[in-house]
Short mmCIF file of C-alpha atoms in Angstrom, two decimals:
data_model
loop_
_atom_site.label_atom_id
_atom_site.label_comp_id
_atom_site.label_asym_id
_atom_site.label_seq_id
_atom_site.Cartn_x
_atom_site.Cartn_y
_atom_site.Cartn_z
CA MET A 13 -20.58 6.03 -13.97
CA LEU A 14 -17.21 4.60 -13.31
CA LEU A 15 -15.63 6.75 -15.47
CA ARG A 16 -17.20 9.97 -14.35
CA LYS A 17 -16.40 8.89 -10.70
CA THR A 18 -12.72 8.35 -11.76
CA ALA A 19 -12.57 11.82 -13.59
CA LEU A 20 -14.10 13.62 -10.65
CA ALA A 21 -12.00 12.12 -7.76
CA LEU A 22 -8.42 12.69 -10.11
CA THR A 23 -9.93 16.38 -10.63
CA LEU A 24 -10.55 16.96 -6.94
CA ALA A 25 -7.29 15.10 -5.71
CA THR A 26 -5.61 17.53 -7.95
CA ALA A 27 -7.42 20.59 -6.65
CA ALA A 28 -6.15 19.60 -3.38
CA VAL A 29 -2.69 19.43 -4.29
CA LEU A 30 -2.97 22.84 -5.81
CA ALA A 31 -4.38 24.37 -2.74
CA THR A 32 -2.60 22.86 -0.16
CA THR A 33 1.34 21.95 0.08
CA ALA A 34 2.16 18.66 1.81
CA PRO A 35 4.66 18.78 4.34
CA ALA A 36 7.28 16.73 4.02
CA ALA A 37 7.15 13.75 6.26
CA ALA A 38 7.72 14.72 9.87
CA ALA A 39 10.36 12.85 12.06
CA PRO A 40 9.37 9.60 13.00
CA THR A 41 6.75 9.31 16.19
CA ALA A 42 4.91 6.73 17.16
CA ALA A 43 1.97 6.43 20.07
CA PRO A 44 2.43 4.26 23.08
CA THR A 45 1.18 0.69 23.04
CA SER A 46 0.05 -1.24 25.46
CA ALA A 47 2.73 -3.85 24.93
CA PRO A 48 5.99 -1.93 24.95
CA ALA A 49 8.31 -5.39 25.14
CA VAL A 50 6.37 -6.66 21.57
CA ALA A 51 6.44 -3.02 19.99
CA ALA A 52 10.20 -2.84 20.70
CA ALA A 53 11.11 -5.88 19.20
CA ARG A 54 8.49 -5.55 16.05
CA THR A 55 8.31 -2.22 13.85
CA VAL A 56 5.56 -1.49 11.24
CA ILE A 57 5.27 1.53 8.58
CA VAL A 58 1.91 2.15 7.15
CA VAL A 59 2.78 3.61 3.63
CA GLY A 60 -0.52 5.79 2.68
CA GLY A 61 -1.53 5.81 -1.63
CA LEU A 62 -1.95 8.49 -4.04
CA SER A 63 -3.86 11.77 -2.37
CA GLY A 64 -3.84 9.61 1.05
CA ILE A 65 -2.90 11.78 3.82
CA ALA A 66 -1.71 10.53 7.23
CA VAL A 67 -4.48 10.86 9.22
CA ALA A 68 -6.72 8.82 6.85
CA TYR A 69 -4.37 5.92 7.79
CA GLU A 70 -4.64 6.19 11.73
CA PRO A 71 -7.24 3.62 12.07
CA ILE A 72 -5.12 0.62 10.76
CA ALA A 73 -1.80 1.93 12.57
CA ASN A 74 -4.36 2.34 15.80
CA ARG A 75 -5.44 -1.33 15.21
CA LEU A 76 -1.44 -2.29 14.67
CA ARG A 77 -0.71 -0.19 18.02
CA ALA A 78 -3.55 -2.14 20.07
CA ASP A 79 -1.95 -5.88 18.80
CA GLY A 80 1.66 -4.28 20.05
CA TYR A 81 3.56 -2.86 17.18
CA ARG A 82 5.15 -0.02 17.16
CA THR A 83 3.43 1.61 14.45
CA PHE A 84 4.68 4.67 11.96
CA VAL A 85 2.39 6.20 9.59
CA TYR A 86 4.29 7.43 6.16
CA GLN A 87 2.55 10.02 3.94
CA LEU A 88 3.96 10.31 0.27
CA PRO A 89 5.68 13.28 -0.96
CA GLY A 90 3.41 15.43 -2.59
CA LEU A 91 0.49 13.22 -1.91
CA GLY A 92 2.06 10.52 -4.14
CA PHE A 93 1.17 12.52 -7.31
CA GLY A 94 5.02 12.67 -8.38
CA ASP A 95 7.44 10.20 -9.55
CA ILE A 96 7.30 6.70 -7.96
CA PRO A 97 10.96 6.21 -7.69
CA THR A 98 11.61 9.30 -6.16
CA SER A 99 9.02 8.42 -3.54
CA ALA A 100 10.62 5.55 -2.94
CA ARG A 101 14.23 7.10 -2.34
CA ALA A 102 12.29 9.41 0.08
CA PHE A 103 10.74 6.32 1.60
CA ALA A 104 14.31 4.77 1.99
CA GLY A 105 15.38 7.67 4.04
CA TYR A 106 12.22 7.43 6.13
CA VAL A 107 12.93 3.53 6.57
CA GLU A 108 16.55 4.46 8.04
CA GLN A 109 14.75 7.54 10.39
CA VAL A 110 12.54 4.79 12.03
CA ARG A 111 15.37 2.39 12.18
CA ALA A 112 17.81 4.77 14.19
CA SER A 113 14.91 6.12 16.82
CA THR A 114 13.76 2.51 17.34
CA GLY A 115 16.85 0.93 17.20
CA ALA A 116 15.08 -1.87 14.68
CA SER A 117 17.60 -3.68 12.79
CA THR A 118 14.45 -4.24 10.36
CA VAL A 119 11.10 -3.07 10.27
CA ASP A 120 7.57 -4.30 8.41
CA VAL A 121 5.62 -2.46 5.84
CA VAL A 122 1.73 -2.59 5.62
CA ALA A 123 1.47 -0.45 2.08
CA HIS A 124 -2.09 1.03 0.64
CA SER A 125 -2.54 1.18 -3.26
CA GLU A 126 0.47 3.24 -4.73
CA GLY A 127 2.25 3.06 -1.39
CA GLY A 128 2.85 -0.58 -2.30
CA LEU A 129 4.62 0.26 -5.49
CA VAL A 130 6.97 2.91 -3.57
CA SER A 131 7.98 0.34 -0.90
CA ARG A 132 8.09 -2.16 -3.69
CA TYR A 133 10.51 -0.20 -6.03
CA TYR A 134 12.74 0.52 -2.63
CA LEU A 135 12.58 -3.41 -2.31
CA LYS A 136 13.52 -4.75 -5.40
CA ARG A 137 15.86 -1.15 -6.53
CA LEU A 138 16.97 0.38 -3.65
CA GLY A 139 18.44 -2.51 -1.75
CA GLY A 140 15.59 -2.40 1.10
CA THR A 141 15.56 -6.26 1.49
CA ALA A 142 18.14 -6.04 3.78
CA THR A 143 15.68 -3.74 5.95
CA ILE A 144 12.36 -5.34 5.70
CA GLY A 145 10.88 -8.48 6.96
CA ARG A 146 7.60 -8.71 5.85
CA TYR A 147 6.06 -6.81 3.13
CA VAL A 148 2.00 -6.58 3.24
CA SER A 149 0.07 -4.42 0.25
CA LEU A 150 -3.53 -3.68 0.29
CA GLY A 151 -4.96 -2.95 -2.95
CA THR A 152 -1.76 -2.29 -4.75
CA PRO A 153 -1.69 -2.07 -8.63
CA HIS A 154 1.48 -4.25 -8.90
CA TYR A 155 0.73 -4.88 -12.91
CA GLY A 156 -1.43 -1.62 -13.30
CA THR A 157 -4.74 -0.71 -13.54
CA TYR A 158 -7.32 -0.02 -16.73
CA VAL A 159 -8.85 3.10 -14.46
CA ALA A 160 -5.27 5.28 -15.18
CA ASN A 161 -5.50 3.96 -18.94
CA ILE A 162 -9.18 5.09 -18.84
CA VAL A 163 -8.35 8.57 -17.62
CA ALA A 164 -5.99 9.34 -20.46
CA PHE A 165 -8.59 7.96 -23.02
CA LEU A 166 -11.06 10.56 -21.81
CA GLY A 167 -8.61 13.29 -23.23
CA LEU A 168 -7.92 14.71 -19.80
CA GLY A 169 -4.45 14.35 -20.75
CA SER A 170 -1.87 11.74 -20.02
CA CYS A 171 -3.82 10.66 -16.80
CA ALA A 172 -4.61 14.31 -15.86
CA GLY A 173 -0.84 15.11 -15.78
CA VAL A 174 -0.56 13.00 -12.84
CA VAL A 175 2.91 11.53 -13.01
CA ALA A 176 2.26 8.62 -10.74
CA CYS A 177 -1.09 8.00 -12.57
CA GLN A 178 0.76 7.29 -15.76
CA GLN A 179 3.18 4.94 -14.14
CA MET A 180 0.61 3.06 -12.67
CA SER A 181 -1.25 2.81 -16.13
CA ILE A 182 -0.84 -0.66 -17.73
CA GLY A 183 1.69 -1.27 -19.84
CA SER A 184 3.92 1.33 -18.48
CA ALA A 185 7.76 1.65 -18.49
CA PHE A 186 7.62 2.17 -14.99
CA LEU A 187 5.90 -1.32 -14.20
CA ALA A 188 7.86 -2.78 -17.28
CA ASP A 189 10.82 -2.52 -15.22
CA LEU A 190 9.47 -3.09 -11.61
CA ASN A 191 8.08 -6.54 -12.86
CA ALA A 192 11.17 -7.31 -15.03
CA GLY A 193 12.94 -10.77 -13.26
CA ASP A 194 11.53 -11.86 -9.50
CA ASP A 195 8.65 -10.10 -8.26
CA THR A 196 9.56 -10.75 -4.54
CA PRO A 197 13.42 -10.61 -3.90
CA GLY A 198 15.00 -11.14 -0.95
CA ALA A 199 14.45 -12.98 2.25
CA VAL A 200 11.04 -10.75 2.66
CA ARG A 201 7.64 -12.42 3.32
CA TYR A 202 5.18 -10.95 0.77
CA THR A 203 1.53 -10.87 0.87
CA THR A 204 -0.75 -8.91 -1.16
CA ILE A 205 -4.74 -8.27 -0.46
CA ARG A 206 -7.14 -7.59 -3.02
CA THR A 207 -10.83 -7.48 -2.75
CA LEU A 208 -13.24 -7.89 -6.05
CA GLN A 209 -15.08 -4.65 -5.22
CA ASP A 210 -11.76 -2.30 -5.92
CA GLU A 211 -13.01 0.54 -7.82
CA LEU A 212 -9.51 1.76 -8.77
CA VAL A 213 -7.47 -1.61 -9.65
CA ARG A 214 -8.98 -3.01 -12.56
CA PRO A 215 -8.82 -5.93 -13.15
CA THR A 216 -8.11 -6.92 -9.36
CA GLY A 217 -5.86 -9.77 -10.36
CA ASN A 218 -3.27 -6.84 -10.87
CA ALA A 219 -3.26 -6.63 -7.40
CA ALA A 220 -1.28 -9.73 -6.88
CA VAL A 221 2.53 -10.74 -7.68
CA ASN A 222 4.20 -13.85 -8.37
CA ASP A 223 7.57 -15.80 -7.67
CA GLY A 224 5.98 -17.23 -3.98
CA ALA A 225 4.08 -14.23 -2.77
CA THR A 226 0.69 -15.20 -0.68
CA ASN A 227 -2.08 -13.51 -2.69
CA VAL A 228 -5.31 -12.92 -0.50
CA LEU A 229 -8.55 -12.21 -2.55
CA ILE A 230 -10.79 -11.36 0.31
CA GLN A 231 -13.85 -12.84 -0.92
CA THR A 232 -12.36 -16.22 -2.01
CA TYR A 233 -12.87 -16.83 2.03
CA CYS A 234 -15.68 -14.22 2.73
CA PRO A 235 -17.98 -14.45 -0.54
CA LEU A 236 -20.29 -12.14 1.04
CA ARG A 237 -17.71 -9.13 2.37
CA VAL A 238 -17.99 -5.88 0.17
CA VAL A 239 -15.08 -4.13 0.65
CA GLY A 240 -13.84 -1.10 -1.49
CA HIS A 241 -10.47 0.21 -2.24
CA LEU A 242 -10.33 2.90 0.43
CA GLY A 243 -12.08 0.33 2.63
CA LEU A 244 -9.19 -2.19 2.69
CA VAL A 245 -7.00 0.09 5.42
CA LEU A 246 -10.80 0.49 7.52
CA ASP A 247 -12.25 -3.36 6.98
CA GLY A 248 -11.77 -5.70 10.22
CA THR A 249 -12.01 -8.62 7.72
CA ALA A 250 -8.92 -7.27 5.65
CA TYR A 251 -6.98 -6.32 8.86
CA THR A 252 -7.10 -9.84 10.25
CA ILE A 253 -5.26 -10.93 6.84
CA VAL A 254 -2.88 -8.23 7.67
CA ARG A 255 -2.40 -9.61 11.37
CA GLY A 256 -1.94 -13.09 10.20
CA ALA A 257 0.50 -12.08 7.66
CA LEU A 258 2.80 -10.19 9.94
CA ALA A 259 2.65 -13.17 12.52
CA ASP A 260 3.76 -15.30 9.92
CA GLY A 261 0.33 -17.17 10.17
CA PRO A 262 -1.95 -19.04 7.78
CA VAL A 263 -4.35 -17.21 5.80
CA ARG A 264 -7.49 -17.47 8.14
CA PRO A 265 -9.48 -13.95 7.84
CA ASN A 266 -12.30 -13.26 10.03
CA CYS A 267 -15.42 -12.88 7.75
CA LEU A 268 -17.41 -11.32 11.05
CA ALA A 269 -14.92 -8.91 11.86
CA VAL A 270 -15.59 -5.18 12.42
#
């Protein structure tokens, strides 16, 4: 069943890309917040994942705005189907746009799925540690996923021709390069959040990183909480972990949050 769902998801996503030309990231805009003084001091960029349109990340962006952060949503170029380093270079330009428009010297990043790899490549290979204060990833396959390998095994081509899928496969040259040396360079505070029910990141331990990051498995604290891959950007408990990470606080998830 997982194999059929995975193949279907990639087929539908590919069809969506062929039917729709994804626009380049728009000039940074952020909705007003109820705490402008705090928002001016703390800016957050929410980075979307593979096939993730910007509107899908408005729920978590709105939670951040309600907590006083000036928040932007970054949709990956071409919905993230292309080369991850190329997406990272585009993201670097977007970060500079946000900094210029807000006057912020540094920004924080909350990244979902492939977005965590794009922003982590920016940190590690493109000098991003000078401009990012806090990095939070949600269900990012930092060390790859078997699902990407399975799609290739099924004979659908090399990840159905999706470059980013190839790069997220366990053992890919891209991941070997990204994970060589220090996983957490610079003075950035790194947090990863993962869930046992993640349908797309297998094994789920591959969503963690080494070298001093705070790696949070939701079910360690909330064993009855069921959160899927997409649910990580919608779930209330996951958000309480994000909020604590951005505030440099201890890991204290609210297991009853909605």
